[in-house]
Short mmCIF file of C-alpha atoms and ligand atoms in Angstrom, two decimals:
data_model
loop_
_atom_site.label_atom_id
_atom_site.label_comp_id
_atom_site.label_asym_id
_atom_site.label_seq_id
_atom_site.Cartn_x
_atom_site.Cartn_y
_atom_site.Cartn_z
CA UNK A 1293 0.00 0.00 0.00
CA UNK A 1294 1.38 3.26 -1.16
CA UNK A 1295 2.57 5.92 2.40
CA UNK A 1296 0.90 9.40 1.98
CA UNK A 1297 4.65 10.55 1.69
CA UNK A 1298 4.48 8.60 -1.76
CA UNK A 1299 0.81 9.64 -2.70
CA UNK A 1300 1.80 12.89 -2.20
CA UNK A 1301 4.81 12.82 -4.32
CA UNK A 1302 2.39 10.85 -7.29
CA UNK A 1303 -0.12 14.21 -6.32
CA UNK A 1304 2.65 16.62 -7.32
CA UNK A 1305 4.07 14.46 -10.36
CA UNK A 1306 0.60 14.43 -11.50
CA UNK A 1307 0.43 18.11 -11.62
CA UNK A 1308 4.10 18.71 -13.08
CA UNK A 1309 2.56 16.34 -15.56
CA UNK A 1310 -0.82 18.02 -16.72
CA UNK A 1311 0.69 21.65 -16.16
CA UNK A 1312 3.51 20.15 -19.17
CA UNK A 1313 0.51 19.04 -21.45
CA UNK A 1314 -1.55 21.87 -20.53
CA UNK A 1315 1.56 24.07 -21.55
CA UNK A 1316 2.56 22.54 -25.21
CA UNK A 1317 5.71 21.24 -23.64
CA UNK A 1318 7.14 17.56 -24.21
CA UNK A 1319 6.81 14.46 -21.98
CA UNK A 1320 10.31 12.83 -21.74
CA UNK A 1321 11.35 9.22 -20.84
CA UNK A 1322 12.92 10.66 -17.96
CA UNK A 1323 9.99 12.86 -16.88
CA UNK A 1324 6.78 10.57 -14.39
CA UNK A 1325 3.52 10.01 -16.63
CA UNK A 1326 0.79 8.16 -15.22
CA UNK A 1327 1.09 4.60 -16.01
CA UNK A 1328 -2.10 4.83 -18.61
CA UNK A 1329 -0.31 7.52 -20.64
CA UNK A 1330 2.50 4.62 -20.39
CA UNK A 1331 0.51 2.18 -21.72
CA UNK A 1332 -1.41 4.03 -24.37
CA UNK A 1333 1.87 5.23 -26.09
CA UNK A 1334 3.68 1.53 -25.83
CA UNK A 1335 -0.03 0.46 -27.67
CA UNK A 1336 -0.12 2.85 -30.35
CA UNK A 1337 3.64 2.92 -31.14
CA UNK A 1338 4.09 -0.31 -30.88
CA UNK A 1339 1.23 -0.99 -33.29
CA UNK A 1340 2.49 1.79 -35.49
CA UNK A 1341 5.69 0.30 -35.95
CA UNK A 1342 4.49 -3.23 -36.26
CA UNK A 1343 2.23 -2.03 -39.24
CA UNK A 1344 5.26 0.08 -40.70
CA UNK A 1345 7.01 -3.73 -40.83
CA UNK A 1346 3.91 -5.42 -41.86
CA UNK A 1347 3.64 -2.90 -44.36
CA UNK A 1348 6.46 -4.17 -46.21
CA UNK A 1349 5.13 -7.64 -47.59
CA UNK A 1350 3.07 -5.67 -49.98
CA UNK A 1351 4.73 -4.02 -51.98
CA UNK A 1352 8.03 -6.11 -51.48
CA UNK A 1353 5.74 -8.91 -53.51
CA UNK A 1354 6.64 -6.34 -56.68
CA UNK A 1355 10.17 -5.53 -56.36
CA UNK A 1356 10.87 -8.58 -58.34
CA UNK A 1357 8.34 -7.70 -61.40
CA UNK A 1358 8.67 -4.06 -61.13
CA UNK A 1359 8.24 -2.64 -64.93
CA UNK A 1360 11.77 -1.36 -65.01
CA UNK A 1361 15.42 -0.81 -63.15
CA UNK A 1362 14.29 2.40 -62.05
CA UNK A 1363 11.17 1.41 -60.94
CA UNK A 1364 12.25 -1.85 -59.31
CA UNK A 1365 15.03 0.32 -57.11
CA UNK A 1366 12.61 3.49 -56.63
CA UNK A 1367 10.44 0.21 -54.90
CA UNK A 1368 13.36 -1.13 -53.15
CA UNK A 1369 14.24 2.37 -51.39
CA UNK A 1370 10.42 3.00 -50.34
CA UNK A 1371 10.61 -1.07 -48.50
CA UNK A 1372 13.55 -0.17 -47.02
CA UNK A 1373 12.28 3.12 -45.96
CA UNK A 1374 9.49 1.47 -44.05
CA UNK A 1375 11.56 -0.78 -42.71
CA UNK A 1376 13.95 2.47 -40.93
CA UNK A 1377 10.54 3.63 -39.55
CA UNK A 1378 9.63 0.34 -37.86
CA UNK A 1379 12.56 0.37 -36.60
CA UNK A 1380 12.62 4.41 -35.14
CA UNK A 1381 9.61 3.60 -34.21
CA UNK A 1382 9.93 0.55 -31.66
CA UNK A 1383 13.26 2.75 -30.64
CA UNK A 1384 10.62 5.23 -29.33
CA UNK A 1385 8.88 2.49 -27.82
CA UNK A 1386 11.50 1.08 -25.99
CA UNK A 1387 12.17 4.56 -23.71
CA UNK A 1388 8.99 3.63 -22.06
CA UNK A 1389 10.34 0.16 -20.94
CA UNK A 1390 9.11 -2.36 -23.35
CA UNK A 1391 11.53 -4.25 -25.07
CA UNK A 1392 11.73 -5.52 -28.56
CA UNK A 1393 11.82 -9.30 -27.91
CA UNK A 1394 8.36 -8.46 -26.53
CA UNK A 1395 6.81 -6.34 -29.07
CA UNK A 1396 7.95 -8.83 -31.48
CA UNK A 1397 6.66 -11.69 -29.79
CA UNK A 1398 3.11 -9.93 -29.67
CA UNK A 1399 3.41 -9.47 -32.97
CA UNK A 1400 4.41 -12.92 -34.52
CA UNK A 1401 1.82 -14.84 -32.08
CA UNK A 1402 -0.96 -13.06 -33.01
CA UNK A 1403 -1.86 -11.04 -29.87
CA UNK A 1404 -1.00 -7.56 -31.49
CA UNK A 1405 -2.49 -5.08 -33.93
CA UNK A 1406 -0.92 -3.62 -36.79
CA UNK A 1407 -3.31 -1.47 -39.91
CA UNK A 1408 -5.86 -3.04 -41.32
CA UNK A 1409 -4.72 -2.01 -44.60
CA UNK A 1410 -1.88 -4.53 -44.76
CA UNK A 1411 -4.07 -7.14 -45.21
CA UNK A 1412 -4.91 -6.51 -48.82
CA UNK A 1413 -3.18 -8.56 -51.80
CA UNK A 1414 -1.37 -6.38 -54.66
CA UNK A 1415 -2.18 -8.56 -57.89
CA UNK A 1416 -1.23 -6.25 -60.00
CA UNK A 1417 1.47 -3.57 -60.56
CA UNK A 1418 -1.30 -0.74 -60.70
CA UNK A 1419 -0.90 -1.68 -56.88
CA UNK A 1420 2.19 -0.05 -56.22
CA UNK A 1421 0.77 3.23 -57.63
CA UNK A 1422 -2.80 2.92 -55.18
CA UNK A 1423 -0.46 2.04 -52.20
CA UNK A 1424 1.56 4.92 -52.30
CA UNK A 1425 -1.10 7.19 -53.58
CA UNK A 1426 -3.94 6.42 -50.86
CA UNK A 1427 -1.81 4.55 -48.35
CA UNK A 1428 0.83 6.49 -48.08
CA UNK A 1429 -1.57 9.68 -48.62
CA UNK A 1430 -3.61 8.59 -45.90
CA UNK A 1431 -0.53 7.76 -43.54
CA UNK A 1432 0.59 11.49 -44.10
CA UNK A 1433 -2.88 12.76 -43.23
CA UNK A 1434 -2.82 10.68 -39.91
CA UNK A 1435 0.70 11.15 -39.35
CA UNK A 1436 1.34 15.16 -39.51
CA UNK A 1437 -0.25 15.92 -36.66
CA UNK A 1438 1.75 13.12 -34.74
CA UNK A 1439 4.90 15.27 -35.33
CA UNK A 1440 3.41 17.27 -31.97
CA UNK A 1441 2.26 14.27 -30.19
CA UNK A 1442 3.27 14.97 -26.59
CA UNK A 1443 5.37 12.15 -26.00
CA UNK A 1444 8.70 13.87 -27.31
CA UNK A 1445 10.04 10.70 -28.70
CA UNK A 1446 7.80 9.85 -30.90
CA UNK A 1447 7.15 12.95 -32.29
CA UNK A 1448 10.46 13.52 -33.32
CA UNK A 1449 10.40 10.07 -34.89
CA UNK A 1450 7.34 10.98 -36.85
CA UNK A 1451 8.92 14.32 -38.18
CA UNK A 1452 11.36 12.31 -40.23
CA UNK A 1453 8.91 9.58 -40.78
CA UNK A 1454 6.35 12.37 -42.21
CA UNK A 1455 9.10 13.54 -44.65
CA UNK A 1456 9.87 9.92 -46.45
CA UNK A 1457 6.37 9.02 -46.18
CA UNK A 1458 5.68 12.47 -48.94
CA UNK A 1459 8.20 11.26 -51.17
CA UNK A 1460 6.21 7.90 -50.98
CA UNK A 1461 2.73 9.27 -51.96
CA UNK A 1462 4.23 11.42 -54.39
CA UNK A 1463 6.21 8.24 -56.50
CA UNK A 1464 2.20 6.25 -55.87
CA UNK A 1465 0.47 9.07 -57.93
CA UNK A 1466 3.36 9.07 -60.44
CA UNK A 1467 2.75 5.73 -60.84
CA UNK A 1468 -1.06 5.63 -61.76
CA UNK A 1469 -0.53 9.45 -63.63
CA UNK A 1470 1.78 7.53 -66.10
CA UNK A 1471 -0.98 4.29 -66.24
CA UNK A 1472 -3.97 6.50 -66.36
CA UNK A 1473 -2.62 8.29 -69.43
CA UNK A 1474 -1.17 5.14 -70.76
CA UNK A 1475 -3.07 2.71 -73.03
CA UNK A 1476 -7.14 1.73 -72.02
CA UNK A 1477 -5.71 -1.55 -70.31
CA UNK A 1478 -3.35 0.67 -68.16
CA UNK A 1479 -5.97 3.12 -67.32
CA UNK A 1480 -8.79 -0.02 -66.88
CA UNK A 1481 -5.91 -1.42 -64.53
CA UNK A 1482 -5.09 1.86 -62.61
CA UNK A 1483 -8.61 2.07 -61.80
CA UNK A 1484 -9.24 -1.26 -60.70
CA UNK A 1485 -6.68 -0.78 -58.31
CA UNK A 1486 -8.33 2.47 -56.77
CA UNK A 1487 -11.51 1.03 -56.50
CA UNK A 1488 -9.80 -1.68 -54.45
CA UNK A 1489 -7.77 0.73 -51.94
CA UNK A 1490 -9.59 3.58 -52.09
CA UNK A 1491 -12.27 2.18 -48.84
CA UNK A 1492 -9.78 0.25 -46.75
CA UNK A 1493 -7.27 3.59 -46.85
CA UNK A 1494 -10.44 5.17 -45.35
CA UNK A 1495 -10.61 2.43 -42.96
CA UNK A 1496 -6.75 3.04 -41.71
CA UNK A 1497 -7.96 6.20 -39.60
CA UNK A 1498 -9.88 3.84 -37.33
CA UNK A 1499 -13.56 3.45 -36.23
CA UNK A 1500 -15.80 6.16 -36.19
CA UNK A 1501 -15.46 8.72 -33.27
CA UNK A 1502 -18.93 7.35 -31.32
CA UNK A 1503 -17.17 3.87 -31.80
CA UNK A 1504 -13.61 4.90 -31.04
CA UNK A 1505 -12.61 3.95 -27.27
CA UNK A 1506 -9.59 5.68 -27.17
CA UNK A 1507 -9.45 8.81 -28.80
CA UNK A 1508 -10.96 10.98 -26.11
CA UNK A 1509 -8.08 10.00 -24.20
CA UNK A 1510 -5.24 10.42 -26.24
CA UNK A 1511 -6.80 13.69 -27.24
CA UNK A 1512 -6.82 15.30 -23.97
CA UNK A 1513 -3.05 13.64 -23.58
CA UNK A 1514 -2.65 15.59 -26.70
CA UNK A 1515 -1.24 12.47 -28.78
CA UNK A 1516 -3.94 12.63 -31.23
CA UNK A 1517 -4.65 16.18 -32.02
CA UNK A 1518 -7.55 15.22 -34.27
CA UNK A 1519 -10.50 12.43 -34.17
CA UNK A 1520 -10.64 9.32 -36.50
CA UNK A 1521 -13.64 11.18 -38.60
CA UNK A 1522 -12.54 14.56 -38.78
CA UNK A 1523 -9.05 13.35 -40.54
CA UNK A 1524 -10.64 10.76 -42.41
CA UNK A 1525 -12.86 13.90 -43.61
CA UNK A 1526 -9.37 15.95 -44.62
CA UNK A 1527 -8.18 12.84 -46.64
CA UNK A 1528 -11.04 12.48 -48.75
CA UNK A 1529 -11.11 16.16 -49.41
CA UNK A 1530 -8.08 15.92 -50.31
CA UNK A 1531 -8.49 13.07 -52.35
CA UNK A 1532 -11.16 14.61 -54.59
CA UNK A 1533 -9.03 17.14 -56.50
CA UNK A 1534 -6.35 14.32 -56.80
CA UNK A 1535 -8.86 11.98 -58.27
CA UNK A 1536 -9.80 14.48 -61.00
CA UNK A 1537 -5.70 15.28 -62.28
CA UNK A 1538 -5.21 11.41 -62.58
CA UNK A 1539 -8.15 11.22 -64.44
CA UNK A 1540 -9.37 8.28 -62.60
CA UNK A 1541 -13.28 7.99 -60.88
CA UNK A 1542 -14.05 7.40 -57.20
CA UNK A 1543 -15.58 4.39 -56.39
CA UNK A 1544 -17.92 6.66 -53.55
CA UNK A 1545 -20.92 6.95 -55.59
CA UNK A 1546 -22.31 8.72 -52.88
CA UNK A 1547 -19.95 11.45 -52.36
CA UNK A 1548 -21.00 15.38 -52.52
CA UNK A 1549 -20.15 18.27 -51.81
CA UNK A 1550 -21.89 20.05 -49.29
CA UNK A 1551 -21.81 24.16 -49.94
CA UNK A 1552 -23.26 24.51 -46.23
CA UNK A 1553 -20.08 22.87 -44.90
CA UNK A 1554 -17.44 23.26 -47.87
CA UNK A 1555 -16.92 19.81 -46.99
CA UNK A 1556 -16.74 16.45 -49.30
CA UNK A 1557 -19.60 13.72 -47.68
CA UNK A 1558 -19.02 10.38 -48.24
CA UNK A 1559 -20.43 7.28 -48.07
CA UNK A 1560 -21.26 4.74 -45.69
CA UNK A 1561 -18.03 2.62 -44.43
CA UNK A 1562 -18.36 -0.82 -44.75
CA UNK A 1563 -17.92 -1.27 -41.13
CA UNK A 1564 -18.05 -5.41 -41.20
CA UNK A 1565 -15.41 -5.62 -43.48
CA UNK A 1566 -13.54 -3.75 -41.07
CA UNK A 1567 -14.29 -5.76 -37.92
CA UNK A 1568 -13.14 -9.11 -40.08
CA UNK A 1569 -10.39 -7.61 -41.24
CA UNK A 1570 -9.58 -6.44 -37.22
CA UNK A 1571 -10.35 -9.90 -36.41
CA UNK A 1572 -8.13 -11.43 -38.10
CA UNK A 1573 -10.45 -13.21 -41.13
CA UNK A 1574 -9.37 -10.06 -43.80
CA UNK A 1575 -8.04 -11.46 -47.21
CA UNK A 1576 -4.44 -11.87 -45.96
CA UNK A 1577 -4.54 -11.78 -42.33
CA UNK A 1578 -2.31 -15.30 -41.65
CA UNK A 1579 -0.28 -14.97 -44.75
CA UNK A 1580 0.96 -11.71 -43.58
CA UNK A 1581 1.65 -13.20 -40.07
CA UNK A 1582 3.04 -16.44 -41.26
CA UNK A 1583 5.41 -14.46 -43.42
CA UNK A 1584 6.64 -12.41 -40.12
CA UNK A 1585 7.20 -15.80 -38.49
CA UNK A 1586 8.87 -17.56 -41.04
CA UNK A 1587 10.82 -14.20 -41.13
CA UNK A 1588 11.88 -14.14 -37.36
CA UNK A 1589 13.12 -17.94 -37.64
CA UNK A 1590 15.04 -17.25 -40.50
CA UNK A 1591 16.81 -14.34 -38.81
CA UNK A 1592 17.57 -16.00 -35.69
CA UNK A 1593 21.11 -16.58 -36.64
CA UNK A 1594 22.02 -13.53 -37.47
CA UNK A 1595 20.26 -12.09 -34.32
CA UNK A 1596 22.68 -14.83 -32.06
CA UNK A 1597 25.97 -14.18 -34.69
CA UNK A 1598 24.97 -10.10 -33.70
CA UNK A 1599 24.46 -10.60 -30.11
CA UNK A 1600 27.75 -12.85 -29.76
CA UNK A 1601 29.86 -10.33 -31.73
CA UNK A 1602 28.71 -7.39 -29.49
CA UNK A 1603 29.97 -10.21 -26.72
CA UNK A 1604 33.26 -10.03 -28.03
CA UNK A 1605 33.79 -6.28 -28.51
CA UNK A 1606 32.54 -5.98 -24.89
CA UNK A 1607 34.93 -8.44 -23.93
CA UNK A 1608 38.09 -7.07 -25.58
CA UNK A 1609 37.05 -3.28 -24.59
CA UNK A 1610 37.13 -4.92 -20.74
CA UNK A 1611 40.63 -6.69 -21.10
CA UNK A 1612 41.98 -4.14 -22.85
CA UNK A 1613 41.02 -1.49 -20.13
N1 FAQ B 1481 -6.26 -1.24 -38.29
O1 FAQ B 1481 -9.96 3.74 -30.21
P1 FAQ B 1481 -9.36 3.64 -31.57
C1 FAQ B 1481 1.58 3.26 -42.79
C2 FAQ B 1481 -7.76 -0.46 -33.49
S1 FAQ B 1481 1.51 3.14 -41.12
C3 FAQ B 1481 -6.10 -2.03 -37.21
O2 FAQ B 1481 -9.78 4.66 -32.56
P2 FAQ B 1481 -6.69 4.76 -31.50
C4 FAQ B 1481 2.89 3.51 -43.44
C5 FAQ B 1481 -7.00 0.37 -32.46
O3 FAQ B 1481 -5.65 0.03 -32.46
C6 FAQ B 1481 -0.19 2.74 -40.76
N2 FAQ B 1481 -6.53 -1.69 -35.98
O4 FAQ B 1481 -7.76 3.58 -31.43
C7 FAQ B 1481 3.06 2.62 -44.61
C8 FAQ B 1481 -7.71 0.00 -31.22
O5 FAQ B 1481 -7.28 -1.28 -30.82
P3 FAQ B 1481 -6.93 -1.70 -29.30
C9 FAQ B 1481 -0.38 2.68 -39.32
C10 FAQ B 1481 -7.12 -0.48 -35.86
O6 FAQ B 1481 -5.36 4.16 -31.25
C11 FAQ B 1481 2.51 2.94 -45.83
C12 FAQ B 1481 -9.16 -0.16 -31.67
O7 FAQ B 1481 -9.10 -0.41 -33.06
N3 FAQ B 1481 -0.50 4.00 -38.77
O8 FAQ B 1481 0.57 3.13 -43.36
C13 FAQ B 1481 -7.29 0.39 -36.94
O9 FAQ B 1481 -7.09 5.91 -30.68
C14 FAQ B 1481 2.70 2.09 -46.92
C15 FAQ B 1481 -10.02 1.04 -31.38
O10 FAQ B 1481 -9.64 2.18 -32.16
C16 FAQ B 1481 -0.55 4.19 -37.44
O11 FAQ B 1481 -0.44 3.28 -36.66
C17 FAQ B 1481 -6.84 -0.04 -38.19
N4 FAQ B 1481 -6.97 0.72 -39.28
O12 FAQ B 1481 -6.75 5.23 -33.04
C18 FAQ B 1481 3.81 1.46 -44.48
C19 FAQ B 1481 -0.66 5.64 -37.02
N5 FAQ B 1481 -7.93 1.49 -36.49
O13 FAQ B 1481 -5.47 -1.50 -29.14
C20 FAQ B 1481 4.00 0.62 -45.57
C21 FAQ B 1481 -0.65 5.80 -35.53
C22 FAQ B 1481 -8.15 1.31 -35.18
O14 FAQ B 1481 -7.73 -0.77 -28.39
C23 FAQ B 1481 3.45 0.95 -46.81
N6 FAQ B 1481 -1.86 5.33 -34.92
N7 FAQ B 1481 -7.67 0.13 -34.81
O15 FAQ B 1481 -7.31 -3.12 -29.21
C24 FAQ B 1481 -2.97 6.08 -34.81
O16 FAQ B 1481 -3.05 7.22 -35.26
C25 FAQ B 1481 -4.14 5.47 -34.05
O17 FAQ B 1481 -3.65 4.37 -33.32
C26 FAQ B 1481 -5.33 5.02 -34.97
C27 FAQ B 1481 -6.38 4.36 -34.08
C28 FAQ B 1481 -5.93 6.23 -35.64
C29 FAQ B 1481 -4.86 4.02 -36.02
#
């Protein structure tokens, strides 16, 4: 049971704590949060950088077919981009005391969430273009107003994140520009890919605010700035200018515009695809997680020829002192 010295001490942490959020200021691993805040930002990190190596399978399925050398190593840079930020990312994870072992054990047996929108297939190369394009669009959208979440880690990580993830959407809409004004089979296949992604990219910004548990929270904590809805709302305002340059047609056939508002309104989420997909039973659920084991297994040597190496510099830096 906690003295009153201590709950006084948690008292007056508490306040240092609100008066930092209150004040725009950072939280720092070294500062006290309350052990929710804790536990929020290991969740949401954690799946953020799980989906960030997720997110790789993808489009790594096309670096081998990629339509040219420049494409194929344009393709490699963006994998290996997400990799860097799944790996900045459980960095900023780690300063609040998880470790990797266990987010990657979360992750490989099942017990952990990473975006819905991994869980996709990419049949065809018009793929690459709709990834970047809405994925990597829609990542921005959710991701700019990260860069001041209040946990000062991860914000920073998200700054450089934000950057490589712009270069990303821009290469996606290069890609479907140059098959929309290609032959009819190019456009017919840029399309088809669009009407694929377009809904699940809507689905990445989460549930709808009445049926979003956590974002009150986080908002008051000031590590969302903005709800699920109201950014999905930017993206697809966004979107609709976008839409018209490539040439290509939304596959909303219910969206307006609303002169009240100034405001695009779209359609009705398909909200059960979404649960499945959250459940596990999307169209790619255990391939994706399958290919993460088999991954981890296959990398367990060079994780033990790592570890013992670091062993041995440790080692000769001791006898050598
Ligand atoms: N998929 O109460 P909320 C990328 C879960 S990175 C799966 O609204 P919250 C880069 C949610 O975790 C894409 N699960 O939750 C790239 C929660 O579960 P829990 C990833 C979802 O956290 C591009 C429950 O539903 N981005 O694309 C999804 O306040 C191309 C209730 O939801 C981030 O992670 C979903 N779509 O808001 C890489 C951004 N939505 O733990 C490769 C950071 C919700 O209570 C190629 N994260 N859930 O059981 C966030 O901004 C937030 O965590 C949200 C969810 C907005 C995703």
């Amino acid at each position: 049971m906690a003295t009153m010295t201590e709950e006084l001490t948690e008292t007056a942490e508490q306040e240092r704590f609100d008066a930092l959020i209150a004040d725009e200021q950072r939280i720092e691993p070294r500062d006290w949060m309350p052990e929710k805040y804790r536990r929020t930002l290991i969740r949401q990190i954690s799946q953020h950088a799980h989906s960030e190596i997720i997110g790789m399978q993808p489009e790594a399925n096309w670096i081998t077919r990629a339509p040219s050398l420049k494409r194929k190593s344009i393709l490699i840079a963006k994998v290996q981009d997400e990799a860097g930020h799944g790996l900045y990312l459980y960095s900023a994870a780690q300063t609040l005391g998880i470790t990797r072992e266990e987010m990657t054990d979360a992750l490989i047996q099942g017990r952990a969430r990473y975006s819905s929108i991994f869980n996709y297939h990419t049949p065809t190369w018009a793929d690459m273009g709709a990834i970047g394009w809405l994925v990597d669009g829609a990542a921005i959208c959710n991701q700019v107003p990260l860069c001041r979440a209040s946990y000062g880690p991860y914000g920073r990580a998200m700054v450089r994140i934000c950057k490589e993830e712009s270069f990303h959407q821009r290469q996606g809409f290069e890609i479907l520009y140059e098959l929309s004004h290609g032959t009819p089979e190019q456009k017919q296949m840029a399309q088809d890919a669009v009407d694929r992604w377009y809904w699940p990219s809507l689905m990445m910004f989460g549930p709808s605010d009445d049926a979003s548990p956590n974002s009150a929270q986080s908002m008051a904590w000031k590590i969302k700035r903005f709800s699920n809805d109201e950014l999905r709302q930017r993206f697809v305002g966004m979107c609709v200018p976008q839409f018209e340059a490539l040439g290509l047609g939304c596959p909303d056939p219910d969206l307006r515009y609303d002169e009240e508002s100034g405001q695009w309104i779209m359609g009705e989420i398909d909200w059960a695809e979404f649960e499945e997909v959250l459940a596990g039973r999307g169209p790619a659920n255990a391939e994706r997680l399958r290919h993460r084991r088999d991954a981890h297994d296959d990398g367990a040597w060079v994780r033990e020829a790592a570890a013992a190496y670091a062993q041995k510099m440790q080692d000769r830096r001791r006898f050598a002192a």
